Amino acid sequence: MKQPTDKDLRLYASLSDVDSDLILDSTIPLKPVSVPSTKKAERPSFWAFLCRPQNASVALAALLVTLTVVALLVTGITKGPQTEPPPHGTHTTDPIGSVKIPTAEDAAALRKGMSLSELVSLMGNDYTQEGTRYTFTLDTGEQLAVDTEYIYGGTVGSRVTGFEWLGSAGETYNPMGIPAEILQKLQDYATDTVIPIYAMTSLIGQYDSTTPPTLDEILKGAEVHYLRMGADGETALLDGEGHGAGGYMQGEAFSFLEDVSALFDESVRVKAYYPIMTSSERGAVYLQTSIGDYILYLHQDVIFVLEGDDPPANDPVPYLLPVGVFHRFAYGMVDQSVYYGIGWAFTEERMAIIEPYKMTAEGYQKPVNIATPEAAEQIQVGDRVTDLTETLGVCRRCAAARVLYYDKESGKYILPTPLPLGLHYWELTDGSGLLIYADAGTSVIDESSSLVYLDFHITYKERVDAAVLDDMGTPTLKTCALIAEGMEKSVVFAILGEPLAYNWSAENSNFVWKWMEDGQAHSLRVYWSGGYADSNPTVASTEHSVTSVEEALEEIRVGSSFADIVARLGPCRDGHEVDYFGGTDKSGYHFWTLPDGRCLAAYIGYDIPPLTDPLGLNAEHHFDKTVMHLLYLDSPDRASTIGTPGLSMAAEVQTGMKEQLVKALMGDPTATVEGLQSVWEWTEGGKTYTLTAYWKDNAPVGFHKNFNTVSRYELDAETSSAPLIPDKIPTLANAQVITEGMTASELLTIMGSRVHAVTGVGYTYYIWTLSDGQAFCAVTEDDVTNADQSERIVTYTYFRDSAEAMYVATTENMEAVTEGMSLATVYALLGTEAWDTEYDYPSSLTATWGTSEGAWWEITVTFEAVEYPETNRSRAYAVSVYIDKGL
Amino acid sequence: MNDRDEYLLDLYFKRDERAVAETQRDYGSFCLDLALRILGRDNRPDAEECVNDAYLKLWRTIPPRRPKPLKAYLAAVLRNIAIDRYRQNRRRAENRELEEAILELSPAMWVPDSAEGELKYLLSDFLRKLPEEERRLFVGRYWHGYAVGDLAQHYGLTPNAVTKRLGRTREKLRDYLNERGYGYETTNR
């Protein structure tokens, strides 16, 4: 069949923009896709693949990827074991496809933030999984470990959060012998899209010579490889003759290293040079030179020179630069032009050539300060931002970014102009300071070239004390003093940074900034003139208040945001920054030294809904990271006790704690049955202790998945490790022992750990593939009537094989649903994935299932929660059942 | 716009994180179904991710936007994201049902590249002029991506009847664009 072209897709996509009232009345009720029963045999059985014992690890991993496959398992409740299991189905198996062996090039394309599907798509599904870590073996034999974390809310799903090269013995992959501290810097630097280090063995290694070469000399070497950037943004690694080692070369290539070499004075010697292979958009190189360490970072055709000692935690550069801004616009619009046919382009004309910032033995050549008060007086609000660099020199913000553009023709280094959007400031020659704010006006279309420019104007100008310039972008007493009535919100944000809290309303919006200064906690509330409909309101009034540090600490509690602590106590000791949602990119413990010498340790991670709410109706689904645990340590030195098993850490473990949090407290467990239990063993005071934590996947139906928390724990002294659940393939005889009312522990002890467990709020599915091929499923429900709240089996069933389990919500099972059934029982009959759920907020849940048998039946069940005061828990029961049998 | 949408929008405006969870509750199944129709039923991971990307876009665009009705805005955002993802995937994954619909529709709404930006106005106008059932069939098939069989089932028609009606509507669309100087027959292709 012919494939749609890009044009076909654009036309198809253009339908998205028709008036909204024309769309919604054309929806038809959600039903499963037409899967006639006759097609059953043709339907690929993903589950069959998962259930093969030899694929147990893959299966558990694939569970993460597919999220809901297991939810479709439960069907055809026919209680009691089948003594003669029917023959296996005629399904086909393994739709995953042939095994892909990832290459180093594939690995180089990895980036943080990737979803699991992207990861598996890129690297193949031949991996081993330990918890949230996936380890791939490349075609070269080296191993790459990829760490993931489950993200909630706006970015629900598992995302790649880090990488680690492993040698064959599990050691750090470091064929170039990069010094450990540099390695660490590179890995710290690689927080955004950069894979820690992609070091081709054929690239230049470290130079130990007493007279290391210059880059020019390096470039003359026959074995030199070039990191090149194509005009389309694709990076390619080329050999010395320009042949690609993969990747693409389109348009005019940009020789990165040649231009890097031109940045350096001839006197600068290069001690070591480490290319950092990045995502497809960027390239970078780490240079150890005789005058210091630098990271040279290529974004399109702009080289960013970053001092190696202080690499940025993220990638602020594209936001700071007009080039970046233009590129960003250009990218966005080019992307959209696919749909709208509007061509935007980046032009290099808006570049101001300045004196070169050569790096010499004396360091950066800094330009003479030409920012005189007279020059500052000439700048007026309303002026177009064009050549301020000429009259005032480089602004401090731009200079701090060390942004250079190397112009090949002139051999000079230039700063982009006009200045980027936002705040700029100069220290004037008389010691005072100048602040201006550049904002975008209307776009200007150059008729001759059809290029579109943004016109920047100065919207704010203020002469200030130069001392305040050091505080720009953060709330301090000095910067707060600049906030005046009538100031635009964008300017306030530029001066104070992002606020701690937003309070939107139609008429009286106000934002709050908080910070510590002079031993006190300060708060500034800014009231805006406009309501939330005004995208850039102005300051109506401000309120400044002061409280003591103790009071500020009282406000830091479990549930606070990372931003909340940073706003009160300043940056954490490891310097991680606040992200867009008020969290940070690193889950785990962060530390703050307090004025009294103590140390605050706060675990930042994703929160979970409470177990006491069977419908998850009152759950707060955080998609920012919040404080999940707080510890006040006697001194910062005690920080190292976190992550080491011991009684003090074990004492912090509580029921309901997230698995990652417990592991952060106790370190890696001595033994683990994945998803079920972990054991820590340690010796303290001459005694041997064990802590056993039992895990439960604490996720509400259809939203969170694979979120293990402590269901119970045992701390024992002077005992051997608690026996772990046996790893075995259960038999039919094992299953036949199972009865209703058994606890989950008993169930697992009998059936073993080769289980797929899917947990909803208040119930859990356990599914085993027996040694004879049939599948056994037991559904447990938390006993909300007893103090121990143990999980007990409420029903169990057999499937002919796992393929059968793909077909849920049969008409037979629909008719078996009755009022009074618990949520767990109904979901056991119909599957956890209802086609539609409707919450009558906040008291009940109505869920609808359709059949997948060709008959268009729909069943709608409404549940209501019943409270059990003795355990402070509740359970949902069906209060109405309605089956629509269609035509 | 219903009260529930007002409530959701208020949550977004208050930057209350429950906004996303509540949106998922109200429209999660609808969205997932739409994404699956575009990306293929066997590509659930990508579909879920597109839905989540759509939620993220809502979070980032509301405020200042206050789209009404929210569901339509969400659906349009998601549709574009999913089509874009399909475009990226198509070399390694196909969705015959979608491709069939795209290839059916494309000749009928062909306009020069320069005029593609105007299509949304033209299409809205065209759809308003259609009889209601004809419009619903057309939008169901080409906007929502429903299979002909599903439409036939829902509207009590035979699949053949649906196919013929869709064909006639596409002819009308081609004539409509030609009359206005945009279509295949009136431009130099």
PDB file of N, CA and C in Angstrom, chain A residues 242-313:
ATOM      1  N   GLY A 242      36.943  12.802   6.331  1.00  0.00           N
ATOM      2  CA  GLY A 242      35.609  13.354   6.172  1.00  0.00           C
ATOM      3  C   GLY A 242      34.540  12.320   5.924  1.00  0.00           C
ATOM      4  N   HIS A 243      34.897  11.065   6.064  1.00  0.00           N
ATOM      5  CA  HIS A 243      33.871  10.041   5.869  1.00  0.00           C
ATOM      6  C   HIS A 243      33.063   9.887   7.144  1.00  0.00           C
ATOM      7  N   GLY A 244      31.821   9.738   6.973  1.00  0.00           N
ATOM      8  CA  GLY A 244      30.961   9.668   8.138  1.00  0.00           C
ATOM      9  C   GLY A 244      31.062   8.323   8.838  1.00  0.00           C
ATOM     10  N   ALA A 245      31.061   8.394  10.123  1.00  0.00           N
ATOM     11  CA  ALA A 245      30.992   7.162  10.908  1.00  0.00           C
ATOM     12  C   ALA A 245      29.577   7.015  11.412  1.00  0.00           C
ATOM     13  N   GLY A 246      28.671   7.252  10.510  1.00  0.00           N
ATOM     14  CA  GLY A 246      27.262   7.240  10.891  1.00  0.00           C
ATOM     15  C   GLY A 246      26.749   8.661  10.963  1.00  0.00           C
ATOM     16  N   GLY A 247      25.477   8.813  11.039  1.00  0.00           N
ATOM     17  CA  GLY A 247      24.911  10.159  11.091  1.00  0.00           C
ATOM     18  C   GLY A 247      24.720  10.723   9.696  1.00  0.00           C
ATOM     19  N   TYR A 248      24.476  11.979   9.627  1.00  0.00           N
ATOM     20  CA  TYR A 248      24.136  12.592   8.360  1.00  0.00           C
ATOM     21  C   TYR A 248      25.008  13.810   8.123  1.00  0.00           C
ATOM     22  N   MET A 249      25.192  14.100   6.904  1.00  0.00           N
ATOM     23  CA  MET A 249      25.871  15.329   6.520  1.00  0.00           C
ATOM     24  C   MET A 249      25.024  15.984   5.452  1.00  0.00           C
ATOM     25  N   GLN A 250      24.431  17.057   5.794  1.00  0.00           N
ATOM     26  CA  GLN A 250      23.634  17.766   4.811  1.00  0.00           C
ATOM     27  C   GLN A 250      23.998  19.235   4.873  1.00  0.00           C
ATOM     28  N   GLY A 251      23.961  19.847   3.735  1.00  0.00           N
ATOM     29  CA  GLY A 251      24.282  21.262   3.713  1.00  0.00           C
ATOM     30  C   GLY A 251      25.746  21.486   3.998  1.00  0.00           C
ATOM     31  N   GLU A 252      26.056  22.679   4.350  1.00  0.00           N
ATOM     32  CA  GLU A 252      27.447  23.029   4.571  1.00  0.00           C
ATOM     33  C   GLU A 252      27.895  22.551   5.946  1.00  0.00           C
ATOM     34  N   ALA A 253      28.877  21.730   5.955  1.00  0.00           N
ATOM     35  CA  ALA A 253      29.347  21.185   7.222  1.00  0.00           C
ATOM     36  C   ALA A 253      30.134  22.229   8.004  1.00  0.00           C
ATOM     37  N   PHE A 254      30.142  22.030   9.262  1.00  0.00           N
ATOM     38  CA  PHE A 254      30.826  22.974  10.132  1.00  0.00           C
ATOM     39  C   PHE A 254      31.903  22.221  10.879  1.00  0.00           C
ATOM     40  N   SER A 255      33.108  22.611  10.677  1.00  0.00           N
ATOM     41  CA  SER A 255      34.201  21.894  11.308  1.00  0.00           C
ATOM     42  C   SER A 255      34.402  22.436  12.712  1.00  0.00           C
ATOM     43  N   PHE A 256      33.921  21.690  13.634  1.00  0.00           N
ATOM     44  CA  PHE A 256      33.890  22.165  15.009  1.00  0.00           C
ATOM     45  C   PHE A 256      35.285  22.349  15.564  1.00  0.00           C
ATOM     46  N   LEU A 257      36.083  21.346  15.422  1.00  0.00           N
ATOM     47  CA  LEU A 257      37.391  21.412  16.068  1.00  0.00           C
ATOM     48  C   LEU A 257      38.275  22.496  15.476  1.00  0.00           C
ATOM     49  N   GLU A 258      38.161  22.712  14.183  1.00  0.00           N
ATOM     50  CA  GLU A 258      38.969  23.784  13.588  1.00  0.00           C
ATOM     51  C   GLU A 258      38.633  25.109  14.239  1.00  0.00           C
ATOM     52  N   ASP A 259      37.384  25.322  14.463  1.00  0.00           N
ATOM     53  CA  ASP A 259      36.991  26.585  15.067  1.00  0.00           C
ATOM     54  C   ASP A 259      37.326  26.625  16.545  1.00  0.00           C
ATOM     55  N   VAL A 260      37.264  25.481  17.174  1.00  0.00           N
ATOM     56  CA  VAL A 260      37.679  25.430  18.569  1.00  0.00           C
ATOM     57  C   VAL A 260      39.142  25.822  18.685  1.00  0.00           C
ATOM     58  N   SER A 261      39.945  25.308  17.766  1.00  0.00           N
ATOM     59  CA  SER A 261      41.369  25.606  17.849  1.00  0.00           C
ATOM     60  C   SER A 261      41.615  27.095  17.684  1.00  0.00           C
ATOM     61  N   ALA A 262      40.793  27.744  16.880  1.00  0.00           N
ATOM     62  CA  ALA A 262      40.990  29.171  16.659  1.00  0.00           C
ATOM     63  C   ALA A 262      40.641  29.999  17.877  1.00  0.00           C
ATOM     64  N   LEU A 263      39.913  29.414  18.791  1.00  0.00           N
ATOM     65  CA  LEU A 263      39.566  30.146  20.007  1.00  0.00           C
ATOM     66  C   LEU A 263      40.774  30.346  20.904  1.00  0.00           C
ATOM     67  N   PHE A 264      41.754  29.503  20.731  1.00  0.00           N
ATOM     68  CA  PHE A 264      42.856  29.502  21.684  1.00  0.00           C
ATOM     69  C   PHE A 264      44.087  30.209  21.138  1.00  0.00           C
ATOM     70  N   ASP A 265      44.716  30.883  22.042  1.00  0.00           N
ATOM     71  CA  ASP A 265      45.986  31.503  21.733  1.00  0.00           C
ATOM     72  C   ASP A 265      47.019  30.406  21.490  1.00  0.00           C
ATOM     73  N   GLU A 266      47.986  30.704  20.693  1.00  0.00           N
ATOM     74  CA  GLU A 266      48.991  29.688  20.386  1.00  0.00           C
ATOM     75  C   GLU A 266      49.762  29.242  21.623  1.00  0.00           C
ATOM     76  N   SER A 267      49.773  30.112  22.622  1.00  0.00           N
ATOM     77  CA  SER A 267      50.538  29.756  23.811  1.00  0.00           C
ATOM     78  C   SER A 267      49.816  28.728  24.671  1.00  0.00           C
ATOM     79  N   VAL A 268      48.544  28.543  24.385  1.00  0.00           N
ATOM     80  CA  VAL A 268      47.771  27.618  25.217  1.00  0.00           C
ATOM     81  C   VAL A 268      48.038  26.187  24.761  1.00  0.00           C
ATOM     82  N   ARG A 269      48.415  25.376  25.693  1.00  0.00           N
ATOM     83  CA  ARG A 269      48.690  23.984  25.371  1.00  0.00           C
ATOM     84  C   ARG A 269      47.498  23.129  25.812  1.00  0.00           C
ATOM     85  N   VAL A 270      47.233  22.129  25.040  1.00  0.00           N
ATOM     86  CA  VAL A 270      46.097  21.265  25.361  1.00  0.00           C
ATOM     87  C   VAL A 270      46.600  20.009  26.054  1.00  0.00           C
ATOM     88  N   LYS A 271      46.209  19.850  27.276  1.00  0.00           N
ATOM     89  CA  LYS A 271      46.653  18.670  28.033  1.00  0.00           C
ATOM     90  C   LYS A 271      45.806  17.451  27.674  1.00  0.00           C
ATOM     91  N   ALA A 272      44.547  17.666  27.538  1.00  0.00           N
ATOM     92  CA  ALA A 272      43.668  16.543  27.219  1.00  0.00           C
ATOM     93  C   ALA A 272      42.423  17.078  26.530  1.00  0.00           C
ATOM     94  N   TYR A 273      41.903  16.231  25.725  1.00  0.00           N
ATOM     95  CA  TYR A 273      40.782  16.677  24.909  1.00  0.00           C
ATOM     96  C   TYR A 273      39.787  15.527  24.833  1.00  0.00           C
ATOM     97  N   TYR A 274      38.624  15.771  25.318  1.00  0.00           N
ATOM     98  CA  TYR A 274      37.634  14.694  25.371  1.00  0.00           C
ATOM     99  C   TYR A 274      36.372  15.124  24.642  1.00  0.00           C
ATOM    100  N   PRO A 275      36.125  14.525  23.509  1.00  0.00           N
ATOM    101  CA  PRO A 275      34.860  14.864  22.845  1.00  0.00           C
ATOM    102  C   PRO A 275      33.688  14.268  23.627  1.00  0.00           C
ATOM    103  N   ILE A 276      32.653  15.007  23.680  1.00  0.00           N
ATOM    104  CA  ILE A 276      31.440  14.507  24.333  1.00  0.00           C
ATOM    105  C   ILE A 276      30.406  14.373  23.236  1.00  0.00           C
ATOM    106  N   MET A 277      30.088  13.169  22.940  1.00  0.00           N
ATOM    107  CA  MET A 277      29.087  12.958  21.892  1.00  0.00           C
ATOM    108  C   MET A 277      27.736  13.253  22.506  1.00  0.00           C
ATOM    109  N   THR A 278      26.993  14.061  21.847  1.00  0.00           N
ATOM    110  CA  THR A 278      25.737  14.490  22.451  1.00  0.00           C
ATOM    111  C   THR A 278      24.571  13.991  21.629  1.00  0.00           C
ATOM    112  N   SER A 279      23.440  14.493  21.964  1.00  0.00           N
ATOM    113  CA  SER A 279      22.267  14.152  21.179  1.00  0.00           C
ATOM    114  C   SER A 279      22.456  14.711  19.783  1.00  0.00           C
ATOM    115  N   SER A 280      21.489  14.481  18.947  1.00  0.00           N
ATOM    116  CA  SER A 280      21.686  14.820  17.547  1.00  0.00           C
ATOM    117  C   SER A 280      21.808  16.316  17.306  1.00  0.00           C
ATOM    118  N   GLU A 281      21.473  17.109  18.278  1.00  0.00           N
ATOM    119  CA  GLU A 281      21.484  18.548  18.023  1.00  0.00           C
ATOM    120  C   GLU A 281      22.766  19.231  18.474  1.00  0.00           C
ATOM    121  N   ARG A 282      23.529  18.583  19.283  1.00  0.00           N
ATOM    122  CA  ARG A 282      24.625  19.314  19.881  1.00  0.00           C
ATOM    123  C   ARG A 282      25.888  18.498  19.920  1.00  0.00           C
ATOM    124  N   GLY A 283      26.975  19.203  19.964  1.00  0.00           N
ATOM    125  CA  GLY A 283      28.245  18.554  20.153  1.00  0.00           C
ATOM    126  C   GLY A 283      28.997  19.313  21.215  1.00  0.00           C
ATOM    127  N   ALA A 284      29.915  18.677  21.861  1.00  0.00           N
ATOM    128  CA  ALA A 284      30.661  19.362  22.899  1.00  0.00           C
ATOM    129  C   ALA A 284      32.028  18.715  23.037  1.00  0.00           C
ATOM    130  N   VAL A 285      32.947  19.478  23.543  1.00  0.00           N
ATOM    131  CA  VAL A 285      34.262  18.940  23.790  1.00  0.00           C
ATOM    132  C   VAL A 285      34.755  19.490  25.122  1.00  0.00           C
ATOM    133  N   TYR A 286      35.388  18.656  25.862  1.00  0.00           N
ATOM    134  CA  TYR A 286      35.958  19.086  27.141  1.00  0.00           C
ATOM    135  C   TYR A 286      37.451  19.209  26.940  1.00  0.00           C
ATOM    136  N   LEU A 287      37.983  20.344  27.276  1.00  0.00           N
ATOM    137  CA  LEU A 287      39.410  20.599  27.069  1.00  0.00           C
ATOM    138  C   LEU A 287      40.077  20.889  28.397  1.00  0.00           C
ATOM    139  N   GLN A 288      41.119  20.149  28.659  1.00  0.00           N
ATOM    140  CA  GLN A 288      42.017  20.495  29.765  1.00  0.00           C
ATOM    141  C   GLN A 288      43.183  21.220  29.128  1.00  0.00           C
ATOM    142  N   THR A 289      43.350  22.456  29.469  1.00  0.00           N
ATOM    143  CA  THR A 289      44.437  23.202  28.845  1.00  0.00           C
ATOM    144  C   THR A 289      45.388  23.730  29.909  1.00  0.00           C
ATOM    145  N   SER A 290      46.419  24.328  29.434  1.00  0.00           N
ATOM    146  CA  SER A 290      47.418  24.869  30.358  1.00  0.00           C
ATOM    147  C   SER A 290      46.871  26.061  31.136  1.00  0.00           C
ATOM    148  N   ILE A 291      45.753  26.602  30.721  1.00  0.00           N
ATOM    149  CA  ILE A 291      45.194  27.756  31.449  1.00  0.00           C
ATOM    150  C   ILE A 291      43.861  27.425  32.108  1.00  0.00           C
ATOM    151  N   GLY A 292      43.518  26.191  32.156  1.00  0.00           N
ATOM    152  CA  GLY A 292      42.272  25.824  32.833  1.00  0.00           C
ATOM    153  C   GLY A 292      41.439  24.882  31.989  1.00  0.00           C
ATOM    154  N   ASP A 293      40.334  24.500  32.554  1.00  0.00           N
ATOM    155  CA  ASP A 293      39.462  23.540  31.876  1.00  0.00           C
ATOM    156  C   ASP A 293      38.278  24.273  31.260  1.00  0.00           C
ATOM    157  N   TYR A 294      37.913  23.841  30.090  1.00  0.00           N
ATOM    158  CA  TYR A 294      36.789  24.481  29.395  1.00  0.00           C
ATOM    159  C   TYR A 294      35.889  23.422  28.778  1.00  0.00           C
ATOM    160  N   ILE A 295      34.641  23.760  28.753  1.00  0.00           N
ATOM    161  CA  ILE A 295      33.727  22.968  27.931  1.00  0.00           C
ATOM    162  C   ILE A 295      33.325  23.852  26.771  1.00  0.00           C
ATOM    163  N   LEU A 296      33.540  23.362  25.606  1.00  0.00           N
ATOM    164  CA  LEU A 296      33.127  24.096  24.414  1.00  0.00           C
ATOM    165  C   LEU A 296      31.916  23.369  23.861  1.00  0.00           C
ATOM    166  N   TYR A 297      30.894  24.098  23.722  1.00  0.00           N
ATOM    167  CA  TYR A 297      29.591  23.504  23.512  1.00  0.00           C
ATOM    168  C   TYR A 297      29.030  24.056  22.223  1.00  0.00           C
ATOM    169  N   LEU A 298      28.734  23.188  21.343  1.00  0.00           N
ATOM    170  CA  LEU A 298      28.282  23.616  20.030  1.00  0.00           C
ATOM    171  C   LEU A 298      26.778  23.472  19.932  1.00  0.00           C
ATOM    172  N   HIS A 299      26.145  24.562  19.673  1.00  0.00           N
ATOM    173  CA  HIS A 299      24.707  24.508  19.408  1.00  0.00           C
ATOM    174  C   HIS A 299      24.500  25.162  18.058  1.00  0.00           C
ATOM    175  N   GLN A 300      24.137  24.366  17.101  1.00  0.00           N
ATOM    176  CA  GLN A 300      24.115  24.838  15.725  1.00  0.00           C
ATOM    177  C   GLN A 300      25.496  25.402  15.400  1.00  0.00           C
ATOM    178  N   ASP A 301      25.564  26.603  14.876  1.00  0.00           N
ATOM    179  CA  ASP A 301      26.870  27.110  14.493  1.00  0.00           C
ATOM    180  C   ASP A 301      27.402  28.105  15.514  1.00  0.00           C
ATOM    181  N   VAL A 302      26.975  28.001  16.715  1.00  0.00           N
ATOM    182  CA  VAL A 302      27.453  28.887  17.768  1.00  0.00           C
ATOM    183  C   VAL A 302      28.230  28.071  18.783  1.00  0.00           C
ATOM    184  N   ILE A 303      29.398  28.554  19.103  1.00  0.00           N
ATOM    185  CA  ILE A 303      30.196  27.857  20.100  1.00  0.00           C
ATOM    186  C   ILE A 303      30.009  28.563  21.432  1.00  0.00           C
ATOM    187  N   PHE A 304      29.636  27.842  22.403  1.00  0.00           N
ATOM    188  CA  PHE A 304      29.517  28.393  23.740  1.00  0.00           C
ATOM    189  C   PHE A 304      30.740  27.968  24.527  1.00  0.00           C
ATOM    190  N   VAL A 305      31.398  28.922  25.078  1.00  0.00           N
ATOM    191  CA  VAL A 305      32.601  28.622  25.832  1.00  0.00           C
ATOM    192  C   VAL A 305      32.234  28.658  27.306  1.00  0.00           C
ATOM    193  N   LEU A 306      32.345  27.567  27.955  1.00  0.00           N
ATOM    194  CA  LEU A 306      31.940  27.478  29.346  1.00  0.00           C
ATOM    195  C   LEU A 306      33.136  27.061  30.165  1.00  0.00           C
ATOM    196  N   GLU A 307      33.350  27.755  31.227  1.00  0.00           N
ATOM    197  CA  GLU A 307      34.483  27.390  32.054  1.00  0.00           C
ATOM    198  C   GLU A 307      34.217  26.033  32.682  1.00  0.00           C
ATOM    199  N   GLY A 308      35.209  25.177  32.538  1.00  0.00           N
ATOM    200  CA  GLY A 308      35.015  23.799  32.954  1.00  0.00           C
ATOM    201  C   GLY A 308      34.795  23.636  34.441  1.00  0.00           C
ATOM    202  N   ASP A 309      35.292  24.587  35.213  1.00  0.00           N
ATOM    203  CA  ASP A 309      35.156  24.441  36.654  1.00  0.00           C
ATOM    204  C   ASP A 309      33.723  24.629  37.115  1.00  0.00           C
ATOM    205  N   ASP A 310      32.970  25.284  36.308  1.00  0.00           N
ATOM    206  CA  ASP A 310      31.607  25.586  36.720  1.00  0.00           C
ATOM    207  C   ASP A 310      30.649  25.340  35.559  1.00  0.00           C
ATOM    208  N   PRO A 311      30.585  24.111  35.116  1.00  0.00           N
ATOM    209  CA  PRO A 311      29.694  23.870  33.979  1.00  0.00           C
ATOM    210  C   PRO A 311      28.244  24.061  34.406  1.00  0.00           C
ATOM    211  N   PRO A 312      27.440  24.496  33.523  1.00  0.00           N
ATOM    212  CA  PRO A 312      26.036  24.726  33.884  1.00  0.00           C
ATOM    213  C   PRO A 312      25.326  23.403  34.137  1.00  0.00           C
ATOM    214  N   ALA A 313      24.423  23.438  35.065  1.00  0.00           N
ATOM    215  CA  ALA A 313      23.692  22.218  35.380  1.00  0.00           C
ATOM    216  C   ALA A 313      22.745  21.863  34.247  1.00  0.00           C
TER     217      ALA A 313
END
